[in-house]
PDB file of C-alpha atoms in Angstrom:
ATOM      1  CA  MET A  84     132.557  97.636  14.180  1.00 51.00           C
ATOM      2  CA  SER A  85     135.230  95.461  15.738  1.00 51.00           C
ATOM      3  CA  ASP A  86     135.342  97.829  18.755  1.00 53.00           C
ATOM      4  CA  GLU A  87     131.645  97.378  19.704  1.00 53.00           C
ATOM      5  CA  PRO A  88     131.872  93.897  21.300  1.00 53.00           C
ATOM      6  CA  LYS A  89     134.815  95.028  23.397  1.00 52.00           C
ATOM      7  CA  ALA A  90     132.838  97.980  24.716  1.00 50.00           C
ATOM      8  CA  LYS A  91     129.961  95.722  25.732  1.00 51.00           C
ATOM      9  CA  LYS A  92     132.349  93.371  27.454  1.00 50.00           C
ATOM     10  CA  LYS A  93     133.929  96.220  29.389  1.00 52.00           C
ATOM     11  CA  LYS A  94     130.514  97.496  30.459  1.00 52.00           C
ATOM     12  CA  GLY A  95     129.518  94.054  31.703  1.00 55.00           C
ATOM     13  CA  GLY A  96     132.705  93.798  33.757  1.00 58.00           C
ATOM     14  CA  GLY A  97     131.986  97.161  35.366  1.00 59.00           C
ATOM     15  CA  MET A  98     128.513  96.025  36.444  1.00 62.00           C
ATOM     16  CA  LYS A  99     129.992  92.934  38.086  1.00 59.00           C
ATOM     17  CA  MET A 100     132.452  95.095  39.990  1.00 59.00           C
ATOM     18  CA  ILE A 101     129.655  97.391  41.265  1.00 57.00           C
ATOM     19  CA  LEU A 102     127.596  94.365  42.304  1.00 57.00           C
ATOM     20  CA  LEU A 103     130.535  92.929  44.247  1.00 56.00           C
ATOM     21  CA  VAL A 104     131.100  96.232  46.022  1.00 47.00           C
ATOM     22  CA  VAL A 105     127.399  96.434  46.995  1.00 47.00           C
ATOM     23  CA  ILE A 106     127.465  92.847  48.330  1.00 51.00           C
ATOM     24  CA  ALA A 107     130.621  93.566  50.306  1.00 50.00           C
ATOM     25  CA  MET A 108     129.011  96.659  51.831  1.00 56.00           C
ATOM     26  CA  LEU A 109     125.910  94.708  52.770  1.00 54.00           C
ATOM     27  CA  ILE A 110     127.955  91.956  54.415  1.00 53.00           C
ATOM     28  CA  GLY A 111     130.096  94.497  56.227  1.00 54.00           C
ATOM     29  CA  GLY A 112     127.012  96.420  57.340  1.00 51.00           C
ATOM     30  CA  ALA A 113     125.383  93.258  58.666  1.00 49.00           C
ATOM     31  CA  GLY A 114     128.540  92.428  60.592  1.00 52.00           C
ATOM     32  CA  ALA A 115     128.689  95.898  62.081  1.00 48.00           C
ATOM     33  CA  ALA A 116     125.002  95.760  62.982  1.00 48.00           C
ATOM     34  CA  GLY A 117     125.562  92.381  64.631  1.00 50.00           C
ATOM     35  CA  GLY A 118     128.409  93.826  66.651  1.00 50.00           C
ATOM     36  CA  LEU A 119     126.303  96.761  67.778  1.00 47.00           C
ATOM     37  CA  TYR A 120     123.427  94.439  68.700  1.00 49.00           C
ATOM     38  CA  ALA A 121     125.764  92.232  70.745  1.00 49.00           C
ATOM     39  CA  ALA A 122     127.014  95.330  72.519  1.00 49.00           C
ATOM     40  CA  GLY A 123     123.439  96.201  73.442  1.00 52.00           C
ATOM     41  CA  PHE A 124     123.160  99.215  71.137  1.00 48.00           C
ATOM     42  CA  PHE A 125     119.692  98.205  69.940  1.00 50.00           C
ATOM     43  CA  SER A 126     118.480  96.900  73.306  1.00 50.00           C
ATOM     44  CA  PRO A 127     115.682  98.838  75.001  1.00 52.00           C
ATOM     45  CA  LYS A 128     117.162 101.257  77.483  1.00 53.00           C
ATOM     46  CA  ASP A 129     116.214 101.173  81.147  1.00 54.00           C
ATOM     47  CA  GLU A 130     114.027 104.088  82.085  1.00 57.00           C
ATOM     48  CA  GLY A 131     114.111 105.273  85.683  1.00 55.00           C
ATOM     49  CA  PRO A 132     115.078 103.305  88.791  1.00 58.00           C
ATOM     50  CA  LYS A 133     114.128  99.642  89.056  1.00 67.00           C
ATOM     51  CA  GLU A 134     111.493  98.525  91.552  1.00 71.00           C
ATOM     52  CA  ASP A 135     113.077  97.734  94.921  1.00 83.00           C
ATOM     53  CA  PRO A 136     112.755  93.954  95.464  1.00 84.00           C
ATOM     54  CA  ASN A 137     112.549  94.557  99.225  1.00 85.00           C
ATOM     55  CA  LYS A 138     109.407  96.707  98.905  1.00 93.00           C
ATOM     56  CA  PRO A 139     106.412  94.900 100.457  1.00 96.00           C
ATOM     57  CA  VAL A 140     103.559  94.165  98.054  1.00 95.00           C
ATOM     58  CA  LEU A 141      99.800  93.953  98.563  1.00 97.00           C
ATOM     59  CA  VAL A 142      98.369  90.501  99.316  1.00 97.00           C
ATOM     60  CA  LEU A 143      95.255  89.537  97.380  1.00 96.00           C
ATOM     61  CA  ALA A 144      92.347  87.951  99.263  1.00 96.00           C
ATOM     62  CA  GLY A 145      92.977  84.227  99.705  1.00 95.00           C
ATOM     63  CA  GLU A 146      96.746  84.513  99.263  1.00 95.00           C
ATOM     64  CA  SER A 147      99.334  83.850 101.976  1.00 94.00           C
ATOM     65  CA  ALA A 148     101.215  86.907 103.258  1.00 95.00           C
ATOM     66  CA  GLU A 149     104.166  84.644 104.059  1.00 94.00           C
ATOM     67  CA  ASP A 150     104.270  83.043 100.596  1.00 94.00           C
ATOM     68  CA  ILE A 151     104.058  86.439  98.883  1.00 94.00           C
ATOM     69  CA  ALA A 152     106.929  87.744 101.040  1.00 93.00           C
ATOM     70  CA  LYS A 153     109.101  84.739 100.110  1.00 92.00           C
ATOM     71  CA  ALA A 154     108.279  85.073  96.415  1.00 92.00           C
ATOM     72  CA  HIS A 155     109.219  88.764  96.285  1.00 88.00           C
ATOM     73  CA  ALA A 156     112.068  88.934  98.797  1.00 78.00           C
ATOM     74  CA  ALA A 157     115.461  90.141  97.586  1.00 67.00           C
ATOM     75  CA  PRO A 158     118.149  87.478  97.083  1.00 64.00           C
ATOM     76  CA  HIS A 159     120.498  86.915 100.008  1.00 52.00           C
ATOM     77  CA  GLY A 160     123.660  88.959  99.778  1.00 43.00           C
ATOM     78  CA  ASP A 161     122.018  91.807  97.886  1.00 47.00           C
ATOM     79  CA  ALA A 162     123.375  94.641 100.007  1.00 38.00           C
ATOM     80  CA  ALA A 163     121.387  97.374  98.293  1.00 39.00           C
ATOM     81  CA  SER A 164     118.036  95.681  98.742  1.00 42.00           C
ATOM     82  CA  ALA A 165     118.841  94.340 102.205  1.00 43.00           C
ATOM     83  CA  HIS A 166     118.419  97.870 103.516  1.00 46.00           C
ATOM     84  CA  GLY A 167     115.095  98.198 101.722  1.00 45.00           C
ATOM     85  CA  GLY A 168     116.289 101.235  99.813  1.00 47.00           C
ATOM     86  CA  ALA A 169     116.054 103.225 103.035  1.00 45.00           C
ATOM     87  CA  HIS A 170     117.131 106.709 102.075  1.00 48.00           C
ATOM     88  CA  GLY A 171     115.831 109.911 103.583  1.00 58.00           C
ATOM     89  CA  LYS A 172     112.411 109.591 105.202  1.00 79.00           C
ATOM     90  CA  GLY A 173     111.326 106.375 103.477  1.00 91.00           C
ATOM     91  CA  ILE A 174     108.056 105.721 101.681  1.00 93.00           C
ATOM     92  CA  ASP A 175     104.480 105.410 102.938  1.00 93.00           C
ATOM     93  CA  LEU A 176     102.810 102.371 101.373  1.00 95.00           C
ATOM     94  CA  PRO A 177      99.245 103.452 100.510  1.00 94.00           C
ATOM     95  CA  PRO A 178      96.233 101.413 101.649  1.00 93.00           C
ATOM     96  CA  PRO A 179      94.407  99.588  98.835  1.00 95.00           C
ATOM     97  CA  ALA A 180      91.557 101.436  97.131  1.00 94.00           C
ATOM     98  CA  ASN A 181      89.355  98.351  97.542  1.00 95.00           C
ATOM     99  CA  PRO A 182      90.320  96.669 100.849  1.00 95.00           C
ATOM    100  CA  THR A 183      87.857  93.776 100.348  1.00 96.00           C
ATOM    101  CA  ALA A 184      89.980  92.538  97.438  1.00 97.00           C
ATOM    102  CA  TYR A 185      93.036  92.136  99.672  1.00 97.00           C
ATOM    103  CA  GLN A 186      94.083  90.014 102.637  1.00 96.00           C
ATOM    104  CA  ALA A 187      94.613  91.774 105.970  1.00 97.00           C
ATOM    105  CA  THR A 188      97.263  90.293 108.279  1.00 97.00           C
ATOM    106  CA  TYR A 189      97.050  90.941 112.038  1.00 98.00           C
ATOM    107  CA  PHE A 190      99.847  90.887 114.580  1.00 98.00           C
ATOM    108  CA  GLN A 191      99.592  91.195 118.371  1.00 98.00           C
ATOM    109  CA  LEU A 192     102.520  92.770 120.199  1.00 96.00           C
ATOM    110  CA  GLN A 193     102.908  90.420 123.136  1.00 92.00           C
ATOM    111  CA  THR A 194     104.063  92.751 125.923  1.00 94.00           C
ATOM    112  CA  PRO A 195     101.683  95.522 127.093  1.00 96.00           C
ATOM    113  CA  PHE A 196     102.771  99.165 127.146  1.00 96.00           C
ATOM    114  CA  THR A 197     102.686 100.655 130.641  1.00 94.00           C
ATOM    115  CA  SER A 198     103.426 104.303 131.396  1.00 92.00           C
ATOM    116  CA  ASN A 199     102.651 107.077 133.859  1.00 89.00           C
ATOM    117  CA  MET A 200     100.687 109.957 132.374  1.00 83.00           C
ATOM    118  CA  THR A 201     101.457 113.630 132.458  1.00 80.00           C
ATOM    119  CA  ASP A 202     100.450 115.727 135.532  1.00 77.00           C
ATOM    120  CA  THR A 203      98.913 112.785 137.387  1.00 80.00           C
ATOM    121  CA  ASP A 204      99.788 109.759 139.484  1.00 85.00           C
ATOM    122  CA  ALA A 205      97.671 107.544 137.237  1.00 86.00           C
ATOM    123  CA  PHE A 206      99.198 105.195 134.704  1.00 89.00           C
ATOM    124  CA  ALA A 207      97.952 103.632 131.503  1.00 92.00           C
ATOM    125  CA  GLN A 208      98.486 100.066 130.385  1.00 95.00           C
ATOM    126  CA  ILE A 209      97.604  99.228 126.797  1.00 96.00           C
ATOM    127  CA  SER A 210      97.984  96.137 124.631  1.00 97.00           C
ATOM    128  CA  LEU A 211      98.399  96.691 120.907  1.00 97.00           C
ATOM    129  CA  ALA A 212      97.766  94.813 117.675  1.00 98.00           C
ATOM    130  CA  VAL A 213      98.400  96.048 114.121  1.00 98.00           C
ATOM    131  CA  SER A 214      97.109  95.151 110.686  1.00 98.00           C
ATOM    132  CA  THR A 215      98.590  95.410 107.207  1.00 98.00           C
ATOM    133  CA  TYR A 216      97.396  94.603 103.691  1.00 98.00           C
ATOM    134  CA  TYR A 217     101.004  94.084 102.626  1.00 97.00           C
ATOM    135  CA  ASP A 218     103.055  90.910 102.784  1.00 96.00           C
ATOM    136  CA  LEU A 219     104.702  89.471 105.874  1.00 97.00           C
ATOM    137  CA  ARG A 220     107.820  91.628 105.542  1.00 97.00           C
ATOM    138  CA  VAL A 221     105.886  94.436 107.287  1.00 97.00           C
ATOM    139  CA  ILE A 222     105.171  92.216 110.313  1.00 97.00           C
ATOM    140  CA  ASP A 223     108.739  90.893 110.283  1.00 97.00           C
ATOM    141  CA  ALA A 224     110.021  94.475 110.351  1.00 97.00           C
ATOM    142  CA  ILE A 225     107.798  95.261 113.354  1.00 97.00           C
ATOM    143  CA  LYS A 226     109.233  92.241 115.192  1.00 97.00           C
ATOM    144  CA  THR A 227     112.797  93.218 114.296  1.00 97.00           C
ATOM    145  CA  HIS A 228     112.398  96.854 115.381  1.00 97.00           C
ATOM    146  CA  GLU A 229     109.954  96.360 118.263  1.00 97.00           C
ATOM    147  CA  MET A 230     112.421  97.854 120.760  1.00 97.00           C
ATOM    148  CA  ALA A 231     112.534 101.161 118.879  1.00 97.00           C
ATOM    149  CA  ILE A 232     108.738 101.125 118.449  1.00 97.00           C
ATOM    150  CA  ARG A 233     108.178 100.391 122.139  1.00 97.00           C
ATOM    151  CA  SER A 234     110.479 103.228 123.208  1.00 97.00           C
ATOM    152  CA  GLN A 235     108.747 105.833 121.025  1.00 97.00           C
ATOM    153  CA  VAL A 236     105.233 104.705 121.977  1.00 97.00           C
ATOM    154  CA  LEU A 237     106.038 104.820 125.716  1.00 96.00           C
ATOM    155  CA  MET A 238     107.524 108.311 125.443  1.00 95.00           C
ATOM    156  CA  MET A 239     104.435 109.522 123.601  1.00 95.00           C
ATOM    157  CA  LEU A 240     102.109 107.768 126.063  1.00 94.00           C
ATOM    158  CA  ALA A 241     103.790 109.508 129.009  1.00 92.00           C
ATOM    159  CA  GLN A 242     102.864 112.883 127.496  1.00 92.00           C
ATOM    160  CA  GLN A 243      99.124 112.159 127.319  1.00 90.00           C
ATOM    161  CA  PRO A 244      96.758 113.667 129.903  1.00 90.00           C
ATOM    162  CA  GLU A 245      94.492 111.220 131.729  1.00 89.00           C
ATOM    163  CA  GLU A 246      91.289 113.057 130.844  1.00 89.00           C
ATOM    164  CA  MET A 247      92.031 112.763 127.109  1.00 88.00           C
ATOM    165  CA  LEU A 248      92.624 108.991 127.204  1.00 90.00           C
ATOM    166  CA  ALA A 249      89.407 108.490 129.156  1.00 88.00           C
ATOM    167  CA  THR A 250      87.276 109.523 126.142  1.00 93.00           C
ATOM    168  CA  PRO A 251      86.581 107.524 122.950  1.00 94.00           C
ATOM    169  CA  LYS A 252      87.805 110.450 120.854  1.00 95.00           C
ATOM    170  CA  GLY A 253      91.037 110.566 122.872  1.00 94.00           C
ATOM    171  CA  LYS A 254      91.595 106.832 122.346  1.00 94.00           C
ATOM    172  CA  GLN A 255      91.070 107.225 118.594  1.00 96.00           C
ATOM    173  CA  ALA A 256      93.590 110.061 118.525  1.00 96.00           C
ATOM    174  CA  LEU A 257      96.047 107.845 120.409  1.00 96.00           C
ATOM    175  CA  GLN A 258      95.547 105.065 117.851  1.00 97.00           C
ATOM    176  CA  ALA A 259      96.392 107.478 115.036  1.00 97.00           C
ATOM    177  CA  LYS A 260      99.533 108.696 116.849  1.00 97.00           C
ATOM    178  CA  ILE A 261     100.763 105.142 117.454  1.00 98.00           C
ATOM    179  CA  LYS A 262     100.180 104.235 113.801  1.00 98.00           C
ATOM    180  CA  VAL A 263     102.298 107.208 112.705  1.00 97.00           C
ATOM    181  CA  ILE A 264     105.060 106.249 115.152  1.00 98.00           C
ATOM    182  CA  ILE A 265     105.212 102.647 113.930  1.00 98.00           C
ATOM    183  CA  ASN A 266     105.197 103.575 110.236  1.00 98.00           C
ATOM    184  CA  ASP A 267     107.826 106.290 110.757  1.00 97.00           C
ATOM    185  CA  ILE A 268     110.162 103.810 112.467  1.00 97.00           C
ATOM    186  CA  LEU A 269     109.600 101.208 109.736  1.00 97.00           C
ATOM    187  CA  LYS A 270     110.328 103.821 107.051  1.00 96.00           C
ATOM    188  CA  GLN A 271     113.501 104.857 108.864  1.00 96.00           C
ATOM    189  CA  LYS A 272     114.712 101.293 109.396  1.00 95.00           C
ATOM    190  CA  THR A 273     113.536  99.508 106.233  1.00 95.00           C
ATOM    191  CA  GLY A 274     112.511 102.259 103.805  1.00 95.00           C
ATOM    192  CA  TYR A 275     108.795 101.406 103.880  1.00 96.00           C
ATOM    193  CA  GLY A 276     105.785 101.749 106.185  1.00 96.00           C
ATOM    194  CA  GLY A 277     102.792  99.506 105.566  1.00 96.00           C
ATOM    195  CA  VAL A 278     100.776  99.439 108.830  1.00 98.00           C
ATOM    196  CA  ASP A 279      97.142 100.083 107.968  1.00 97.00           C
ATOM    197  CA  ASN A 280      95.631 100.271 111.444  1.00 97.00           C
ATOM    198  CA  VAL A 281      96.367  99.955 115.169  1.00 98.00           C
ATOM    199  CA  TYR A 282      94.030  98.224 117.631  1.00 98.00           C
ATOM    200  CA  PHE A 283      93.746  98.278 121.417  1.00 97.00           C
ATOM    201  CA  THR A 284      93.275  94.721 122.682  1.00 97.00           C
ATOM    202  CA  ASN A 285      93.438  95.938 126.275  1.00 96.00           C
ATOM    203  CA  PHE A 286      93.225  99.454 127.715  1.00 95.00           C
ATOM    204  CA  VAL A 287      93.464 100.167 131.452  1.00 94.00           C
ATOM    205  CA  ILE A 288      93.893 103.477 133.286  1.00 91.00           C
ATOM    206  CA  GLN A 289      94.561 103.236 137.059  1.00 88.00           C
TER     207      GLN A 289
END
């Protein structure tokens, strides 16, 4: 009978030891988990490429295209975004599905385009304006790369026959060609297009 209390005492000591081991494991596990969390192990992982901060964005009706451009522009010194992510052929920015919900911005190219036409002594002189539903970075890009735009438009204009440009359908086709030229140059130079339409503000054939 004298051995029974000793056995109980020994059993109680064993339980304390197990409890201490469990506590130590919990503390150690919490520390390890904290280390993994600090290292970003449990952070949500980035999926896919991040949105290019230099990509023009649509301007809602009533908003300022200039203010939107400033709010979304890439920080100075960001070399990657300074080039607008221009790789390959660039990206066409789609027109909005509901244009009335967005603000159109217009820009007049100041100097007219004058060129002789193919197989004739006549020449065409046209003045152009463009519109965009995207922020002012599209217009700024047109200003920056106007020399390249002007060169391509004049070369294309010199290839047009007089009889085609004399018809409304021919003028509409010319508008579409100029729009493609401008957007292609913007995509090449900045990574993004964005011109929604081209307008003739003066059109003379002599």
